PDB file of C-alpha atoms in Angstrom:
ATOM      1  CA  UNK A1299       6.776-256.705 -86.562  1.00 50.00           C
ATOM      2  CA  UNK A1300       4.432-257.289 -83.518  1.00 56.00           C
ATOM      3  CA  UNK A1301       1.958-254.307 -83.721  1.00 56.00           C
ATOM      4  CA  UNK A1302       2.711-253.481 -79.708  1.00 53.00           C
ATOM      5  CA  UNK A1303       6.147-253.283 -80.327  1.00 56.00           C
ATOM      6  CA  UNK A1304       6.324-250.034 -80.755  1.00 58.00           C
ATOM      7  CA  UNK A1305       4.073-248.463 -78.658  1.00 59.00           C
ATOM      8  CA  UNK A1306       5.962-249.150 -75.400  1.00 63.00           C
ATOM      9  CA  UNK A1307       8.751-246.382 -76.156  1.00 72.00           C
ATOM     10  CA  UNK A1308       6.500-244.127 -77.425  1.00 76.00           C
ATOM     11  CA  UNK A1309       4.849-244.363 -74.055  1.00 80.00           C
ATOM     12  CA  UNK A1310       7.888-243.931 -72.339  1.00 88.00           C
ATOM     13  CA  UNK A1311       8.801-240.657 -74.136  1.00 90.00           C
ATOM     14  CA  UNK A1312       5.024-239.296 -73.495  1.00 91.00           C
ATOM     15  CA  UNK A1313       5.619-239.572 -69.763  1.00 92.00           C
ATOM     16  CA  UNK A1314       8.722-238.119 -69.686  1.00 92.00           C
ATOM     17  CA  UNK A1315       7.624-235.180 -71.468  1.00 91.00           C
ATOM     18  CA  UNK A1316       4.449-234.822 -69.368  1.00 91.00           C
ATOM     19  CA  UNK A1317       6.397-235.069 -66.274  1.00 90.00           C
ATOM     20  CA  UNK A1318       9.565-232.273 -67.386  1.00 90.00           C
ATOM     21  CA  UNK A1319       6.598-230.436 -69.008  1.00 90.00           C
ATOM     22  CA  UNK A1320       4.269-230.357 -65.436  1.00 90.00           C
ATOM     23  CA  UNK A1321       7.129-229.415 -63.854  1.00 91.00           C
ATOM     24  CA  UNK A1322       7.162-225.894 -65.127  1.00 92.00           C
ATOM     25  CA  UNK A1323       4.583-223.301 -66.065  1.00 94.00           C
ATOM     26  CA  UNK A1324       4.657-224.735 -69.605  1.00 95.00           C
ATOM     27  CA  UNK A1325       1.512-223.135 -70.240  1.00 95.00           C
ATOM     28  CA  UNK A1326       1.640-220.028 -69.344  1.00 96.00           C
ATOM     29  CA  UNK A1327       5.034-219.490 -70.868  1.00 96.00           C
ATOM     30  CA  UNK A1328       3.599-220.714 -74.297  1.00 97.00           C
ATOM     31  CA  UNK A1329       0.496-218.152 -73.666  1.00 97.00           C
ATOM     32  CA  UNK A1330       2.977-215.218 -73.030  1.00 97.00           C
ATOM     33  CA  UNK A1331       5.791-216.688 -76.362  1.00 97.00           C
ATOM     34  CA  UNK A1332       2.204-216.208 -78.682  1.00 96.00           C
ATOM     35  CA  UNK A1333       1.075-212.823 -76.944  1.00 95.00           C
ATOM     36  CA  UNK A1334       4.702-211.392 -78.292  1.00 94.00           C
ATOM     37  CA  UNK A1335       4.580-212.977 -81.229  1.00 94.00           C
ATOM     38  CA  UNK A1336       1.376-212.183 -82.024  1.00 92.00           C
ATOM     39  CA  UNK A1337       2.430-208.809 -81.542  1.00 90.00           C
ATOM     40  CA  UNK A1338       5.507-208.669 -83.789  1.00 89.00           C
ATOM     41  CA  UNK A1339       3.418-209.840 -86.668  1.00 87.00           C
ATOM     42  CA  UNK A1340       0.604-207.531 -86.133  1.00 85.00           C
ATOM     43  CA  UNK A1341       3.294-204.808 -85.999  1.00 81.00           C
ATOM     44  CA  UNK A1342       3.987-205.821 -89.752  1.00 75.00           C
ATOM     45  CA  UNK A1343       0.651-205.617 -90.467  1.00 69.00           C
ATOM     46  CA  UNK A1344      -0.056-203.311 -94.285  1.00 66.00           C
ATOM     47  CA  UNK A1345      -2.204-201.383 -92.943  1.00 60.00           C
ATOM     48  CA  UNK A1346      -2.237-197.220 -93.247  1.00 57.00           C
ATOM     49  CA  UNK A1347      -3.175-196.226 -90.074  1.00 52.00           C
ATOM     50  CA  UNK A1348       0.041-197.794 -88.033  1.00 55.00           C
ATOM     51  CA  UNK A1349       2.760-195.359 -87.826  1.00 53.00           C
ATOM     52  CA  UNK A1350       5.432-195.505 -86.123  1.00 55.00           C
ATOM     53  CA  UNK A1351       7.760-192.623 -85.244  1.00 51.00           C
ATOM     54  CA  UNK A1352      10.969-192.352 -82.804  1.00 51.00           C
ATOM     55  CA  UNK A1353      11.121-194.231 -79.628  1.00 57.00           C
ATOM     56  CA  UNK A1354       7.584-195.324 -79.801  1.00 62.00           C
ATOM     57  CA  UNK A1355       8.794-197.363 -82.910  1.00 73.00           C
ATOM     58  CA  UNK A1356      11.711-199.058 -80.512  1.00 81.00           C
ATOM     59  CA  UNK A1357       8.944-199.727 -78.149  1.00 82.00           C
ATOM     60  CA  UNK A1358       6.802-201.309 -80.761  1.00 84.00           C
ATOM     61  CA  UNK A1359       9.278-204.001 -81.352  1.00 88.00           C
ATOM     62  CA  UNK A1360      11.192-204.121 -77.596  1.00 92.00           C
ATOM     63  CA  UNK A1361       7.924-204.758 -75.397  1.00 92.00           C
ATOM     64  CA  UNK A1362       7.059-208.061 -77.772  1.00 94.00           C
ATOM     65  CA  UNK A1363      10.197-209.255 -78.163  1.00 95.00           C
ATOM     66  CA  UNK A1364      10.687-209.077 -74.521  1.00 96.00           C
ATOM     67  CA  UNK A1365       7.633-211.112 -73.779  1.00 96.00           C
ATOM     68  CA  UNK A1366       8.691-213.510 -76.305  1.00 97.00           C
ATOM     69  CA  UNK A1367      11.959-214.145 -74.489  1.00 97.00           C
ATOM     70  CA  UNK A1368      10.121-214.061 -70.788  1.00 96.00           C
ATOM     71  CA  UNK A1369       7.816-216.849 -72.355  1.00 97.00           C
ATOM     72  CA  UNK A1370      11.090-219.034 -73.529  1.00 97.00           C
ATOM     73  CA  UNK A1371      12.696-218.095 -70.226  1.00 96.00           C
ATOM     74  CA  UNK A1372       9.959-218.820 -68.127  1.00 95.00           C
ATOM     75  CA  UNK A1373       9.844-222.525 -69.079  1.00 95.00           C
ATOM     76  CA  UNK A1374      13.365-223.027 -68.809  1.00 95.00           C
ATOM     77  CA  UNK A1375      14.063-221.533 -65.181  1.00 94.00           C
ATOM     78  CA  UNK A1376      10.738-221.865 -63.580  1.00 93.00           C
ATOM     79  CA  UNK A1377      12.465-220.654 -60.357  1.00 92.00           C
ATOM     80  CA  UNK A1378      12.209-216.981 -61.420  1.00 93.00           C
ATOM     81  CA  UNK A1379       8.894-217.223 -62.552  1.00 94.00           C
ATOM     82  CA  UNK A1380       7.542-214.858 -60.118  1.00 95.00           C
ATOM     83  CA  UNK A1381       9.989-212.140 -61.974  1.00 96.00           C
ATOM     84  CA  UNK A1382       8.696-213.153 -65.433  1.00 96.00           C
ATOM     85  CA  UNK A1383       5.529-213.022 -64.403  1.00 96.00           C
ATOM     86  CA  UNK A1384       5.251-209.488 -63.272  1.00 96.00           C
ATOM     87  CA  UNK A1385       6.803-208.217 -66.216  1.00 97.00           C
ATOM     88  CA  UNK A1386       5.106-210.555 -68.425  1.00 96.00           C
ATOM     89  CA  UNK A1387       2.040-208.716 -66.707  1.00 96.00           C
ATOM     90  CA  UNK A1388       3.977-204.756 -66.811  1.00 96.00           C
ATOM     91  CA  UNK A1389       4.738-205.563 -70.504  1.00 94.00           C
ATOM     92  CA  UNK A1390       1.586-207.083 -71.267  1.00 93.00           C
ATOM     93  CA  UNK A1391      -0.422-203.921 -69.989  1.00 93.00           C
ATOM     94  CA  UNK A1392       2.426-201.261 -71.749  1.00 92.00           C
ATOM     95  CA  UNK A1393       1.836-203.265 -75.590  1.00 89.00           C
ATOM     96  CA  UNK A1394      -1.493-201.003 -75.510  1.00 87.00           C
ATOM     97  CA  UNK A1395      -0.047-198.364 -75.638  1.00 86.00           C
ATOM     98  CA  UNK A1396       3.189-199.514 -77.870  1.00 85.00           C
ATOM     99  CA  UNK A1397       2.428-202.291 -80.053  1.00 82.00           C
ATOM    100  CA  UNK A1398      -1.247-201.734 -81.737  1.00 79.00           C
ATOM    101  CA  UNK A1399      -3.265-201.746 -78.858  1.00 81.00           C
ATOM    102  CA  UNK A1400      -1.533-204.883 -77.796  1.00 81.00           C
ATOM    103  CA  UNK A1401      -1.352-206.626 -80.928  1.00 82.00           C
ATOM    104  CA  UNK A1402      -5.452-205.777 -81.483  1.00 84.00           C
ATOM    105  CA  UNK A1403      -6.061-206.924 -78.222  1.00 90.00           C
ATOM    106  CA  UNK A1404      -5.488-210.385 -78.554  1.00 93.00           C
ATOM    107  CA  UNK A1405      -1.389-210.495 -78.077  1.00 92.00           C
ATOM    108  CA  UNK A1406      -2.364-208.223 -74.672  1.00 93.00           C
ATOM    109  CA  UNK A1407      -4.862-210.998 -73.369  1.00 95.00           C
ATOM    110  CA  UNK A1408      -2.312-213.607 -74.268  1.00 96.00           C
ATOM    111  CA  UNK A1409       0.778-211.965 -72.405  1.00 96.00           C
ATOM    112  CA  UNK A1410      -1.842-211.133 -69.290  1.00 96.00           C
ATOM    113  CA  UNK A1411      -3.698-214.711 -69.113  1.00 97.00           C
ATOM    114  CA  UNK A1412       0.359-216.319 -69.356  1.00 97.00           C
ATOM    115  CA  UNK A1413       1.359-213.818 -67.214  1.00 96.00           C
ATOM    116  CA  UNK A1414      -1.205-214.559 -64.157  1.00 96.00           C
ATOM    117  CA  UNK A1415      -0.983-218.169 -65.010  1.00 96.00           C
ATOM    118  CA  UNK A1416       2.733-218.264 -64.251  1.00 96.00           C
ATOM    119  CA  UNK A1417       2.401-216.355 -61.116  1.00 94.00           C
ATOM    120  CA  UNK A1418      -0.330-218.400 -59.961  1.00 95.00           C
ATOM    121  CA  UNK A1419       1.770-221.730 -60.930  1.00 93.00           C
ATOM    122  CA  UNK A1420       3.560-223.620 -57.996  1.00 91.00           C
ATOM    123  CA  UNK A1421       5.590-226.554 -57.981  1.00 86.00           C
ATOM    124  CA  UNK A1422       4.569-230.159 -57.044  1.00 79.00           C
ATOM    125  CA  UNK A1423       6.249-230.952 -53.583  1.00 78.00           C
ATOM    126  CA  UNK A1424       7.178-234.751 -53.725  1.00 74.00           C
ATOM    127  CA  UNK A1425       6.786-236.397 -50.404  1.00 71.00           C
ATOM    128  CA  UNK A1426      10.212-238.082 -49.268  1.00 72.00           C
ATOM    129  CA  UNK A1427      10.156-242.156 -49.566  1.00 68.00           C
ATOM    130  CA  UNK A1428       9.357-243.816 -46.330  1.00 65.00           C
ATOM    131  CA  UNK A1429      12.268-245.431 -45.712  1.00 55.00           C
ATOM    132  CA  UNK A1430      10.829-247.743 -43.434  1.00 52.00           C
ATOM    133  CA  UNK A1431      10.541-248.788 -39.669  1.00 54.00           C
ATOM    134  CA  UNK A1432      14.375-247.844 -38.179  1.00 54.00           C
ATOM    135  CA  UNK A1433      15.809-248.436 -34.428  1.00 50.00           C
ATOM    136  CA  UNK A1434      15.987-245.136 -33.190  1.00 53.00           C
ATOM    137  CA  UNK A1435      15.048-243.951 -29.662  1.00 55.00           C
ATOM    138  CA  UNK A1436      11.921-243.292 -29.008  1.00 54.00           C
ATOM    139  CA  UNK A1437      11.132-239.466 -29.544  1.00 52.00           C
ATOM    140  CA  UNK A1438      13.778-239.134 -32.281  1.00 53.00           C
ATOM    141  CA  UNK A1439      13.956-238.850 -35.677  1.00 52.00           C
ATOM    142  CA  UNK A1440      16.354-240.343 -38.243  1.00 54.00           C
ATOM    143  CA  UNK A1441      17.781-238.316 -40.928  1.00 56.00           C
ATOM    144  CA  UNK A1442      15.967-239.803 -43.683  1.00 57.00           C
ATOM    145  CA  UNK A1443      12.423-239.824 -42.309  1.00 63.00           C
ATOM    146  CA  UNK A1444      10.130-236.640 -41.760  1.00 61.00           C
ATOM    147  CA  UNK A1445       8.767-236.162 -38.026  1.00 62.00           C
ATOM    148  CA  UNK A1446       5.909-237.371 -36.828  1.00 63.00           C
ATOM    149  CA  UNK A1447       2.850-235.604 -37.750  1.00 65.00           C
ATOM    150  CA  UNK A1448       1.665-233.232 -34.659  1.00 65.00           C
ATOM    151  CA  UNK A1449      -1.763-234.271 -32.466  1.00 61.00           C
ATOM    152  CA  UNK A1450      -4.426-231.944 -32.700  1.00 57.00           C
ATOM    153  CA  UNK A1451      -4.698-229.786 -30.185  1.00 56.00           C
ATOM    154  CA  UNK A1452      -7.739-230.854 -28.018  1.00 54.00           C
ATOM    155  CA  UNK A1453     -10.938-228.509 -28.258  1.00 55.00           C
ATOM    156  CA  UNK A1454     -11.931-228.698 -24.746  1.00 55.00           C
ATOM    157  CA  UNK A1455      -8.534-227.113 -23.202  1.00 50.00           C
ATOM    158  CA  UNK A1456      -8.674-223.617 -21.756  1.00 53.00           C
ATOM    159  CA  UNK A1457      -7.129-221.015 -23.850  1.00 56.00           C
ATOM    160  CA  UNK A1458      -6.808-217.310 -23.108  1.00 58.00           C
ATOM    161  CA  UNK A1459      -7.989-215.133 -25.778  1.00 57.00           C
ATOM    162  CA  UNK A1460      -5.747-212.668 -27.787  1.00 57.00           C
ATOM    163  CA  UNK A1461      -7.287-209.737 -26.234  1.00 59.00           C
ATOM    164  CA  UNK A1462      -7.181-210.508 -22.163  1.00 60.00           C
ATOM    165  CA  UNK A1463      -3.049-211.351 -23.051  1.00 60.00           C
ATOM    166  CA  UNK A1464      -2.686-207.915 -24.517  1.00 64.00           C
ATOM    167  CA  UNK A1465      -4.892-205.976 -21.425  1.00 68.00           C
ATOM    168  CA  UNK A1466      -2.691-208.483 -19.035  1.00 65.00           C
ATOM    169  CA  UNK A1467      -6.628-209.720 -17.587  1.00 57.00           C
ATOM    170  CA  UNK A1468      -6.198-212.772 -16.518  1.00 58.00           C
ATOM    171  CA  UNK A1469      -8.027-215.871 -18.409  1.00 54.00           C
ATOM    172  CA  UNK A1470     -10.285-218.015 -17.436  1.00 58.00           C
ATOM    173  CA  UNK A1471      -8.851-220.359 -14.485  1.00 56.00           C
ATOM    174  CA  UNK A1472      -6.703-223.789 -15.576  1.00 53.00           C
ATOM    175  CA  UNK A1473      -8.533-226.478 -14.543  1.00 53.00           C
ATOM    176  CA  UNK A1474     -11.932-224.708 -15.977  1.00 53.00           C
ATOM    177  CA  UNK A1475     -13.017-226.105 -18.990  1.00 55.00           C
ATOM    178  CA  UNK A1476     -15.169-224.138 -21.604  1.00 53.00           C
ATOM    179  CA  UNK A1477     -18.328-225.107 -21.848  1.00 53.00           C
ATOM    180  CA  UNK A1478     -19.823-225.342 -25.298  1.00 51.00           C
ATOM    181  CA  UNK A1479     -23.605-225.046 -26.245  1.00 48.00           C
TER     182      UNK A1479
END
C-alpha cells in the first residue's frame, strides 16, 4: 500500500463532520449533555449528607435528565435552540436548589456556559452562487441573482432632523447644503 492512500478519505470524512458539526451549536449542546450528567452521577454520590425526600427527590433526577435531553436535542434541531437554551438556562439555575447545589457547582456552570452558548450561536448564512452576467433589462433583477447592493447615501445632502418632523418646523431649505467644520 502507498502510505497516502489512505489519508484522502479520512480527510473527506473530517470535513464532513466539521461542516454538519459547525452547523449546529455542537458545543454548547455537549456543555449542557455533561452539566446533566454530571448531575445524575453526583446525585448517586455515597455520601450522608444528601437526602432526598418527596418531590424534591423527583426533582433531583427530572431537572438533569431534562438538560441531558435539551443537550441531545439541541444538536439535532438547532432551529429551536433559542427554546433549549432558555430552559437549559431555567434548569441550569433550579439544579441548585434540586440536584446538590447543581451537581457541586460544576454540572450548574456546565448547563449555564451551554446554555448561553446556544443562545448566543447563529447560523452561517451562505451567500447564493453568482450565477453570472444574464440579459435582463436594465434595472431588473433575475430570479437567481440577489439585487444590486444600495449606494451610500451621500453625506453632504440636507436632511431634516427627527425632532423638527415631529414639532412640524420646517428643515433647513433644499438646495442648502450643511456645512461641516
Amino acid at each position: 500500500m502507498i502510505a497516502g492512500q489512505h489519508s484522502a478519505p479520512a480527510a473527506g470524512v473530517r470535513t464532513r463532520w466539521r461542516r454538519w458539526r459547525r452547523a449546529r451549536p455542537f458545543t454548547a449542546g455537549l456543555l449542557i449533555a455533561l452539566g446533566g450528567a454530571e448531575m445524575l452521577v453526583t446525585l448517586r454520590a455515597p455520601l450522608g449528607v444528601l437526602l432526598h425526600v418527596g418531590p424534591q427527590g423527583l426533582a433531583a433526577y427530572l431537572v438533569p435528565a431534562v438538560l441531558v435531553i435539551c443537550g441531545v436535542l439541541l444538536i439535532t434541531t438547532p432551529q429551536q435552540r433559542i427554546f433549549y437554551a432558555v430552559l437549559s438556562l431555567v434548569l441550569g439555575l433550579v439544579s441548585w436548589l434540586t440536584s446538590n447545589l447543581g451537581g457541586f457547582l460544576i454540572g450548574m456552570l456546565l448547563a449555564l456556559v451551554g446554555g448561553a452558548l446556544a443562545f448566543a450561536w447563529t447560523p452561517v448564512k451562505r451567500r447564493p452562487a453568482h450565477a453570472g452576467p444574464e440579459a435582463t433589462p436594465a434595472g431588473t433583477t433575475s430570479a437567481g441573482t440577489a439585487p444590486a447592493p444600495r449606494e451610500p447615501v451621500d453625506s453632504s445632502a440636507p436632511t431634516e432632523s427627527l425632532d423638527a418632523i415631529l414639532s412640524g418646523e420646517p428643515g433647513p431649505p433644499g438646495n442648502a447644503r450643511a456645512e461641516r467644520g
